[in-house]
Tab-separated table of C-alpha atoms in Angstrom:
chain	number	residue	atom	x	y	z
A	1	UNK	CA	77.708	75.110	117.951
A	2	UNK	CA	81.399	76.609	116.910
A	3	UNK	CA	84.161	74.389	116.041
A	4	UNK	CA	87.503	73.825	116.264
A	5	UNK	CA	88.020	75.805	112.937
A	6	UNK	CA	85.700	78.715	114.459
A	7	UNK	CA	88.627	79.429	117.220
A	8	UNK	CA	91.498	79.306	114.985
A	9	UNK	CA	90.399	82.420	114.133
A	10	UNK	CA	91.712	83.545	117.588
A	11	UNK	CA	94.723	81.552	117.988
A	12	UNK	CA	97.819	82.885	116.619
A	13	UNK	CA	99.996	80.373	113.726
A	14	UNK	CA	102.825	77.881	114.951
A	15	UNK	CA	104.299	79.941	112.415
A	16	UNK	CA	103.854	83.016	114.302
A	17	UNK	CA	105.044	81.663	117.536
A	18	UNK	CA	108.275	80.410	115.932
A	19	UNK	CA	108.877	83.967	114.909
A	20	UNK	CA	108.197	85.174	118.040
A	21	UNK	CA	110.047	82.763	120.026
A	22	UNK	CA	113.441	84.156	117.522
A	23	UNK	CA	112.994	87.899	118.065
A	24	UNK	CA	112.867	87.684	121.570
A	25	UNK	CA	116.042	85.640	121.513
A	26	UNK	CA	117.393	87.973	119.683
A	27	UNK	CA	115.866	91.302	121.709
A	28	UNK	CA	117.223	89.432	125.095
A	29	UNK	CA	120.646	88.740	123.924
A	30	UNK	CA	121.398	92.005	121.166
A	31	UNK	CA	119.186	94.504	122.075
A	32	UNK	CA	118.505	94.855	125.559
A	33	UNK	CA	122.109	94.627	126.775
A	34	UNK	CA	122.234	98.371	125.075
A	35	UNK	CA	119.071	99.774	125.867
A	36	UNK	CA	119.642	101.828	129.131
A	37	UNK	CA	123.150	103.318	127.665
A	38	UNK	CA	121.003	103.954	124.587
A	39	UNK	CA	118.432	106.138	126.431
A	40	UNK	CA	121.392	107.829	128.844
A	41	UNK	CA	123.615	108.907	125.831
A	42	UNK	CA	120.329	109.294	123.299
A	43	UNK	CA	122.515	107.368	121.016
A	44	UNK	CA	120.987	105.546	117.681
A	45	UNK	CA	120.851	102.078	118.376
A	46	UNK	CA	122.784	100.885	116.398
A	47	UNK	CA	123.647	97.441	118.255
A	48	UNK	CA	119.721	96.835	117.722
A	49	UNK	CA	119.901	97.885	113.984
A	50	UNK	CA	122.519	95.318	113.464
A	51	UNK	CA	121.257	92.539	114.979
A	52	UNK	CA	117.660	93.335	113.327
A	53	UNK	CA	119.483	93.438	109.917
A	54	UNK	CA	121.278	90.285	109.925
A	55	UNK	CA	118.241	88.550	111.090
A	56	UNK	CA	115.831	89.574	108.307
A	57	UNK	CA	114.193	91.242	111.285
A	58	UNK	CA	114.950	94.788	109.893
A	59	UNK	CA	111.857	95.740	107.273
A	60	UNK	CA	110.098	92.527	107.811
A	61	UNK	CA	106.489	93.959	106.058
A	62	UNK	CA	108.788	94.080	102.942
A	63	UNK	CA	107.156	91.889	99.645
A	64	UNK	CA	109.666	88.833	98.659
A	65	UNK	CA	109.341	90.429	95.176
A	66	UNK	CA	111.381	93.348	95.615
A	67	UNK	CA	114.201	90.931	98.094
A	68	UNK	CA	111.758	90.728	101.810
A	69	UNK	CA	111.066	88.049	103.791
A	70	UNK	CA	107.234	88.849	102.718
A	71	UNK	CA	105.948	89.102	106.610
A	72	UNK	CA	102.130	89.472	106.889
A	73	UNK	CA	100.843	92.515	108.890
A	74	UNK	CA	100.928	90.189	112.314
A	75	UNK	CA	104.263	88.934	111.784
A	76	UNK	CA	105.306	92.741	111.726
A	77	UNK	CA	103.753	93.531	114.703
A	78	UNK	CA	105.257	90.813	117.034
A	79	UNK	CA	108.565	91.308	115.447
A	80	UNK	CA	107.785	95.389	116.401
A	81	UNK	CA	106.130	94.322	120.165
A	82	UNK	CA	108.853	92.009	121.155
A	83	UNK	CA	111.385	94.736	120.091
A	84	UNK	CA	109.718	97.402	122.092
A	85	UNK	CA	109.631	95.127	125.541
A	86	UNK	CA	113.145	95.359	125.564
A	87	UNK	CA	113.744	98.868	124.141
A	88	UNK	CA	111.440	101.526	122.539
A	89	UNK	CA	113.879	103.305	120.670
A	90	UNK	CA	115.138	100.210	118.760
A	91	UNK	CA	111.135	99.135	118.356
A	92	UNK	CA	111.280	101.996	115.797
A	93	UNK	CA	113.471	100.972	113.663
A	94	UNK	CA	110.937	98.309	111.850
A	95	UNK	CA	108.238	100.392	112.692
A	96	UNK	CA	109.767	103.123	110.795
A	97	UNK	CA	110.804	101.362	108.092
A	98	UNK	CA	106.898	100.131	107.815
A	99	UNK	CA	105.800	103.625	107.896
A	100	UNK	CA	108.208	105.303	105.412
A	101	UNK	CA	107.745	102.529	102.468
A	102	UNK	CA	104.178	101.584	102.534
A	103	UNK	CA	103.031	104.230	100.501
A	104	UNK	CA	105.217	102.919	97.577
A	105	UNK	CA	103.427	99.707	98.576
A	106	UNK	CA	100.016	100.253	98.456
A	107	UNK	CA	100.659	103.337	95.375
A	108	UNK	CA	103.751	103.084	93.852
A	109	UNK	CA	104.770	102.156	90.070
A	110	UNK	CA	107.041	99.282	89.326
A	111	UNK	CA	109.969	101.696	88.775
A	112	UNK	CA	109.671	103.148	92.292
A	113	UNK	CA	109.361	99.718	94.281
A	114	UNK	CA	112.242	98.096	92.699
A	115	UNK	CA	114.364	100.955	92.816
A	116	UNK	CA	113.774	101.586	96.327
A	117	UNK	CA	112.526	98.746	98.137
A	118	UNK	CA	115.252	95.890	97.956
A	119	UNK	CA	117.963	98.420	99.630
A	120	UNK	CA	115.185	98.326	102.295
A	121	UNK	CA	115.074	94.858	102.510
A	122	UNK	CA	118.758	93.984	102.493
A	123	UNK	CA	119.211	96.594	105.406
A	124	UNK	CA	121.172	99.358	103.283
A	125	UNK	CA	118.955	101.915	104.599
A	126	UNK	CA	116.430	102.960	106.615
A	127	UNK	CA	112.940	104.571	105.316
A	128	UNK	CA	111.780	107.761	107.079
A	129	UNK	CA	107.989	109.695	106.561
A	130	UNK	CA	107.441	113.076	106.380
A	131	UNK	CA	103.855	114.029	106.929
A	132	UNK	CA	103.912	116.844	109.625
A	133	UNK	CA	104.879	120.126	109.996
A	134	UNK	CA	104.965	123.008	112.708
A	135	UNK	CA	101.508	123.910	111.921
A	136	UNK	CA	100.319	120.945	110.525
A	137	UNK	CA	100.378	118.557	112.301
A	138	UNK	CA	96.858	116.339	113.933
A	139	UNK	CA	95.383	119.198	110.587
A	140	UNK	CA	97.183	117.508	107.756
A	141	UNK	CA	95.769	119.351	104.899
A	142	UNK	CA	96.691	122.292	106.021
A	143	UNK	CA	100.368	121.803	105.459
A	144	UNK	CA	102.830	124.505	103.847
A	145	UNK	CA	105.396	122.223	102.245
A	146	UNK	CA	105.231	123.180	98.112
A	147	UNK	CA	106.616	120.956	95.127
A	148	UNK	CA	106.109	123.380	92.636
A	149	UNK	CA	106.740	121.476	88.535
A	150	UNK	CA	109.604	122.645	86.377
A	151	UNK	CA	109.522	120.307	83.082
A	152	UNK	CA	109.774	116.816	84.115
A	153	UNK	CA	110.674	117.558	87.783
A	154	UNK	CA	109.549	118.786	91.044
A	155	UNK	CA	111.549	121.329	92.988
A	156	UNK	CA	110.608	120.923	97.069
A	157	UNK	CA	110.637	123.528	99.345
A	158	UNK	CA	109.560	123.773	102.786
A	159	UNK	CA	109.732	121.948	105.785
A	160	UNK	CA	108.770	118.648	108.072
A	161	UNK	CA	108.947	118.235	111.536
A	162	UNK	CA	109.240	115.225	113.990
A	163	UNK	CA	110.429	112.966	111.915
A	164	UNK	CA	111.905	109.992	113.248
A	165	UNK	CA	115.313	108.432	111.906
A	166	UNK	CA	115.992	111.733	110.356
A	167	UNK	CA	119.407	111.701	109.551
A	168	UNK	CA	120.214	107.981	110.007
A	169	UNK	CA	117.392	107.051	106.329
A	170	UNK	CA	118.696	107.472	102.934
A	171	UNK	CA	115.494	107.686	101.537
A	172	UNK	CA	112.093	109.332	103.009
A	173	UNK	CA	108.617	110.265	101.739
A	174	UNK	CA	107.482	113.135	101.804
A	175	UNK	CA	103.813	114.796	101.771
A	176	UNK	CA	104.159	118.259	99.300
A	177	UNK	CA	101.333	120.505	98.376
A	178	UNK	CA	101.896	120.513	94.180
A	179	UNK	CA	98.439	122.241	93.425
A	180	UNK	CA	97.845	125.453	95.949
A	181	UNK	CA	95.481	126.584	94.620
A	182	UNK	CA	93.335	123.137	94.627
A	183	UNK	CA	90.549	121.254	96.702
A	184	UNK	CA	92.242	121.223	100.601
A	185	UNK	CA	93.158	117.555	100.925
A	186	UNK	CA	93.131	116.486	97.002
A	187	UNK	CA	96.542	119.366	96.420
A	188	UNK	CA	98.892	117.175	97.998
A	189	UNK	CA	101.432	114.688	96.238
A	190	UNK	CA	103.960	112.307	97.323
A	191	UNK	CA	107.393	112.028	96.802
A	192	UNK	CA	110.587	110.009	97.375
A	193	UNK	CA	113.538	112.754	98.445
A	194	UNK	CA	117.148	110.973	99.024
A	195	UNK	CA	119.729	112.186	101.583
A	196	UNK	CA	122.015	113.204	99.043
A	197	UNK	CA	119.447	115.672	97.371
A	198	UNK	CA	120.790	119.059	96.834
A	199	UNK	CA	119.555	121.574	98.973
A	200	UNK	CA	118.200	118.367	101.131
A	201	UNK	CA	119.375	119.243	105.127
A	202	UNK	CA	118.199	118.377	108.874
A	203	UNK	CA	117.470	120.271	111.836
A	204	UNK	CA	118.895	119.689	115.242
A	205	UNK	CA	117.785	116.521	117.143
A	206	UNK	CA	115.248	117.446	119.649
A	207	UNK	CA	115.765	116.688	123.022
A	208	UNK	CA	113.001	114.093	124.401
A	209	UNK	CA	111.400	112.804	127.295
A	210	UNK	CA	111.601	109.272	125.601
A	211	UNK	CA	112.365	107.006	123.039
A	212	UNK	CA	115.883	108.864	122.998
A	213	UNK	CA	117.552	106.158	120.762
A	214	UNK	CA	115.275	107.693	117.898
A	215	UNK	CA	116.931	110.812	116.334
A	216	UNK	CA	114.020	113.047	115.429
A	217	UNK	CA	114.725	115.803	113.487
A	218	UNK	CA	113.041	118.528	111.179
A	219	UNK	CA	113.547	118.291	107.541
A	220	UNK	CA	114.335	121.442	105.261
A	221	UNK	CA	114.096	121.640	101.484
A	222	UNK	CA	115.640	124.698	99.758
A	223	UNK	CA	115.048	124.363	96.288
A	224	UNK	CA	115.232	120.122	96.329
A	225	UNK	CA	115.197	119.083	92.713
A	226	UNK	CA	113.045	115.838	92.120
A	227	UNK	CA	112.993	113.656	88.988
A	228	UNK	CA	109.146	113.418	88.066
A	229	UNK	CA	109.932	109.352	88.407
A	230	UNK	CA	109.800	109.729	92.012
A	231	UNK	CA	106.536	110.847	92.887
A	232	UNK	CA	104.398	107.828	94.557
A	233	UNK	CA	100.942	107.600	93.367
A	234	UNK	CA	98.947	109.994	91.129
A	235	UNK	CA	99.538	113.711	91.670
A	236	UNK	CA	97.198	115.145	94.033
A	237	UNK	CA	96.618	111.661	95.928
A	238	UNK	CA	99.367	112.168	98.719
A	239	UNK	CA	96.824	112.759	101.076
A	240	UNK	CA	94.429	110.106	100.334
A	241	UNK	CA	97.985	107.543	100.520
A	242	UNK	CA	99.238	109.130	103.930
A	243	UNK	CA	95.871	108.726	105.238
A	244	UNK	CA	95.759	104.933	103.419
A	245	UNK	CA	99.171	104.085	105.338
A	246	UNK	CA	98.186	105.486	108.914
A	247	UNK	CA	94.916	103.212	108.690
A	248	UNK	CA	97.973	100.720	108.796
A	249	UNK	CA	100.473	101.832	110.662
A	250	UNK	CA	98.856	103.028	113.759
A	251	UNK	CA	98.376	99.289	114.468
A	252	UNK	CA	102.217	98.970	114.648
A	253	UNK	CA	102.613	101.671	116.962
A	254	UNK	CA	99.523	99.965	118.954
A	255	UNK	CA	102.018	96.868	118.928
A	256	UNK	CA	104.887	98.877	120.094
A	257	UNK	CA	102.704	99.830	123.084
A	258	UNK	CA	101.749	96.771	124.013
A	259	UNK	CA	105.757	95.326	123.705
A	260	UNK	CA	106.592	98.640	126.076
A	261	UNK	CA	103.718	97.110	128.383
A	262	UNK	CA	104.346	93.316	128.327
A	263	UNK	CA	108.362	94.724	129.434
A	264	UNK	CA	107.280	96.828	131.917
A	265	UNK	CA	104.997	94.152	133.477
A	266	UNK	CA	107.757	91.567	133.182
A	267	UNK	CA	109.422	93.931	135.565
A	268	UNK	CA	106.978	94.342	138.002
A	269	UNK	CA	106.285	90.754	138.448
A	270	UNK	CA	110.220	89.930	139.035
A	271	UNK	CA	110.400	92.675	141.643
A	272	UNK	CA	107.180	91.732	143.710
A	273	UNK	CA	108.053	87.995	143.691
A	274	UNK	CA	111.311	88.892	145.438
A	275	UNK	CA	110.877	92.193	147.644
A	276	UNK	CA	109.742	91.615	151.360
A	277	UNK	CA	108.280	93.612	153.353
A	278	UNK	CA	106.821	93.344	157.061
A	279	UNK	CA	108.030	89.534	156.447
A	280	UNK	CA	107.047	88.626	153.662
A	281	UNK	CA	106.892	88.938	150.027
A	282	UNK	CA	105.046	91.841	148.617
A	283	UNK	CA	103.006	89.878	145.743
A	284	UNK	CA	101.349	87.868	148.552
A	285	UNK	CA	99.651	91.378	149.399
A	286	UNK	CA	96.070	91.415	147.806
A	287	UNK	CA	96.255	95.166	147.286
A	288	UNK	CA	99.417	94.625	145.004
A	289	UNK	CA	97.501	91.424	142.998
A	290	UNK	CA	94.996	93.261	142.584
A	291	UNK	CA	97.161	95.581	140.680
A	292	UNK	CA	98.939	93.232	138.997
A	293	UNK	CA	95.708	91.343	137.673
A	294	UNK	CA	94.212	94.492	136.479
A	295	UNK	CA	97.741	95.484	134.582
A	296	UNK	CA	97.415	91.679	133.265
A	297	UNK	CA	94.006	92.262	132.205
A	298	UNK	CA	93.979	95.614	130.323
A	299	UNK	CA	97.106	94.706	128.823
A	300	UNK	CA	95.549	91.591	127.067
A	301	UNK	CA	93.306	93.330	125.928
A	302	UNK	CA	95.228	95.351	124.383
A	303	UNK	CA	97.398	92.681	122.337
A	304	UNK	CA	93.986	90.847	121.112
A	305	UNK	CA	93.205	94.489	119.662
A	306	UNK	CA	95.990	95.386	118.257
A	307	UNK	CA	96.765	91.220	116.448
A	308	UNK	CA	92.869	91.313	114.927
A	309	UNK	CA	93.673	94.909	113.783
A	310	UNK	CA	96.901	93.385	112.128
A	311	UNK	CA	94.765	90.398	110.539
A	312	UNK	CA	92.061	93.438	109.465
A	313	UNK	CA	95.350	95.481	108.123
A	314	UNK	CA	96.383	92.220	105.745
A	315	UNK	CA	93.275	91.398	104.517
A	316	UNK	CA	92.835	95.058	103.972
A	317	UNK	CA	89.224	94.877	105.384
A	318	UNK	CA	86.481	98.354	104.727
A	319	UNK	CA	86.799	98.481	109.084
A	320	UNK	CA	90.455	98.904	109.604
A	321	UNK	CA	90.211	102.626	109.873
A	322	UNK	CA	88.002	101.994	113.138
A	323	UNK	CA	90.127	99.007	114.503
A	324	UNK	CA	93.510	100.571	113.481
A	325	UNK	CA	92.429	103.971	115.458
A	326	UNK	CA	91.468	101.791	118.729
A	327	UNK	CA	93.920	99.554	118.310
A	328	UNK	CA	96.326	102.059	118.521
A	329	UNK	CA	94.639	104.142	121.479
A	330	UNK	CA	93.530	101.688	123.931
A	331	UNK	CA	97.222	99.657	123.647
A	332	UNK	CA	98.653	103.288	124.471
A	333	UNK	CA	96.378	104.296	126.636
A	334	UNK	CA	96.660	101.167	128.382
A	335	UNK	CA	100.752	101.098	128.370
A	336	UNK	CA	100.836	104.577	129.862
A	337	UNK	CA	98.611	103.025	132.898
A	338	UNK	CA	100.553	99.997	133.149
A	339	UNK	CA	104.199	101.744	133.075
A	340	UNK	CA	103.022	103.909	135.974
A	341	UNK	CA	101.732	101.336	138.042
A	342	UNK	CA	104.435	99.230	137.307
A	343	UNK	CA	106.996	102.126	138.735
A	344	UNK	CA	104.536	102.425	141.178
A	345	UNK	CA	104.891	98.602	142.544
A	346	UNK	CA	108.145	99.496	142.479
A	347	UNK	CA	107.988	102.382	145.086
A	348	UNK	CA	111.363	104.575	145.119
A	349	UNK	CA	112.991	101.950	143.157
A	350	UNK	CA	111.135	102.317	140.552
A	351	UNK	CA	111.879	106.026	140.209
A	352	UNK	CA	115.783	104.803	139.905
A	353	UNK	CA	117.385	104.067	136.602
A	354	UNK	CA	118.544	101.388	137.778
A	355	UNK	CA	115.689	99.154	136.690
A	356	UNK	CA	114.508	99.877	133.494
A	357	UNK	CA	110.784	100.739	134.254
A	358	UNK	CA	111.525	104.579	134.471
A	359	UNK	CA	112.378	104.683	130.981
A	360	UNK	CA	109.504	102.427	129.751
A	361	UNK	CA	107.173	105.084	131.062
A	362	UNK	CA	108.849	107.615	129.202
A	363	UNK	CA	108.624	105.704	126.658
A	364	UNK	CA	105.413	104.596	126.467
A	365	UNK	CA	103.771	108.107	126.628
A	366	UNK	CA	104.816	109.458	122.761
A	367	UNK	CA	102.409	106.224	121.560
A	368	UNK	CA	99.965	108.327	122.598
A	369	UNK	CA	100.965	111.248	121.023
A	370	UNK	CA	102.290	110.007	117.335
A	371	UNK	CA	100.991	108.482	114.518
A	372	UNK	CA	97.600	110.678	115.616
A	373	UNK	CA	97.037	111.561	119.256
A	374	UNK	CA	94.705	109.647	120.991
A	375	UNK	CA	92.288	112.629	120.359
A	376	UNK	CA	92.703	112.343	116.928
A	377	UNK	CA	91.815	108.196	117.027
A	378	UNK	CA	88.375	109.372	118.724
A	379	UNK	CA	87.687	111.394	116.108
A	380	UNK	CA	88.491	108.717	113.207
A	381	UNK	CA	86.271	106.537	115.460
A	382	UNK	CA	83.562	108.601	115.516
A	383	UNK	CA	83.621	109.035	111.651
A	384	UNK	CA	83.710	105.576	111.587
A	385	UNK	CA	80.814	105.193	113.585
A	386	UNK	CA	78.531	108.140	112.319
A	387	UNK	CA	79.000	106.887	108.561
């Protein structure tokens, strides 16, 4: 027989429903008034940055050692879901933060945490990740990006592409092959680059079907001097770190999915509750409860993935490389279904911008695509599974 103890295990904290209970507060009343002018003008949210910041809601994952609030990997995500039900773009901006600074995290020396991580914290910067190129990008290891040593430094040159907050971060990681001529996949080394680095520059924004508050731009290094105290990790581990902090952050981005979902569905219900048609209200329709229930369904799902990923990311358990990679593609998978039949139950309406469910399925379809395509979470499955 279980007990009570037994099912804890699949309730979330008090704790954790406080928190929640604050950042949607705070989405309702800071974020979402900005979201649709956000997406029209693909403007950095910066009314959403803000209010994130001087709530301690800004680069929650960040340890209270180096000046965080210390949030566990849960925390994070319902700080990054509760976001992302309100606005995508703005969802990003913890996410990002995540992504960019856990490899100092989980590999960095003392020097490079405290230098770089309580700016994080305080909200003095954001943290951006450079991992993929033009031609690298679900192929890693085959990237072209070169640190090549002179004395105690590094000079960078090459290139990154789709990285998000470029521009808006001071400080960014970057993957760099320092060894060509090594073993593909134990050649590449990690680095922190700062915006003011000589020879340190952006491409243009590119223009996107969604999540158009989050500039994404290419990075270019022409001859980018780095002191050797900023590499993170061992040289020739970069790739064995990026691949260490995807295992984690892909269950972030499965959180922002499921925050674009739980929005989207919010939607739906309002709307069907209130529309009438041949006299009466549309939710009393089976055909559209039907819907509904099956949007309600999948969409739990999701979460319960995604929240014992996060418990598998903190404890840092041998499976998170599975649960991370289907945590991440079934919450996407499912809030690409459940934006579209949201619009759907919306019927011409929902094709308008004005409700927001037009932009939540934009939205919702690049969790599919970054962080790994959903292709590319079959395959670390499969790994996984054939071990």
């Amino acid at each position: 027989m279980s007990t009570n103890a037994d099912f804890d295990l699949f309730r979330t904290s008090e704790d954790h429903e406080a928190l929640r209970e604050a950042i949607r507060a705070i989405a309702e009343d800071k974020i979402a008034p900005y979201a649709a002018a956000v997406d029209e003008e693909a403007r950095y949210p910066q009314e959403a940055h803000d209010a994130l910041v001087a709530s301690d809601f800004f680069a929650p994952h960040v340890p209270e050692a180096y000046d965080g609030v210390g949030a566990d990997a849960l925390a994070t995500c319902i700080v990054i879901e509760e976001v992302a039900r309100v606005d995508a773009s703005a969802s990003l901006i913890p996410a990002v933060n995540k992504l960019g600074s856990l490899p100092l995290i989980l590999d960095g020396s003392d020097d490079v945490k405290s230098r770089y991580l309580p700016p994080l914290a305080k909200g003095e910067t954001t943290f951006s990740y450079g991992l993929s190129e033009r031609e690298a990008g679900s192929d890693t290891a085959s990237m072209k990006c070169r640190a090549r040593q002179d004395g105690d430094d590094w000079v960078l040159n090459g290139q990154k592409s789709w990285i998000t907050n470029a521009g808006v971060s001071e400080y960014y990681t970057v993957l760099a092959v320092t060894d060509p001529d090594g073993p593909r996949g134990g050649n590449v080394s990690a680095f922190v680059v700062e915006k003011s680095d000589e020879g340190f520059t952006f491409g243009e924004k590119e223009r996107k079907l969604g999540i158009k508050g989050s500039p994404t731009r290419e990075l270019h290094f022409d001859n980018v001097r780095i002191p050797g105290d900023r590499i993170v990790g061992q040289v020739g581990d970069g790739l064995k770190i990026a691949l260490r902090t995807l295992d984690h952050t892909r269950v972030t981005i499965g959180a922002q999915a499921v925050g674009i979902a739980q929005g989207a569905l919010d939607q739906a219900l309002a709307y069907v509750k209130e529309r009438k048609q041949f006299g009466k209200h549309i939710a009393d329709f089976q055909g559209i409860q039907f819907m509904l229930a099956d949007m309600a369904m999948e969409l739990e799902a999701a979460r319960q993935m995604v929240y014992v990923a996060a418990a598998k990311s903190e404890r840092g358990d041998k499976d998170l490389s599975f649960f991370g990679a289907a945590a991440k593609c079934y919450a996407s998978d499912a809030a690409m279904k459940i934006t579209t039949d949201a619009v759907q139950l919306l019927g011409g309406a929902g094709y308008t911008r004005d409700f927001p469910l037009e932009r939540m399925m934009r939205d919702a379809k690049i969790t599919q695509i970054y962080e790994g395509t959903n292709q590319v979470q079959r395959i670390v499955m499969a790994r996984q599974l054939l071990k």
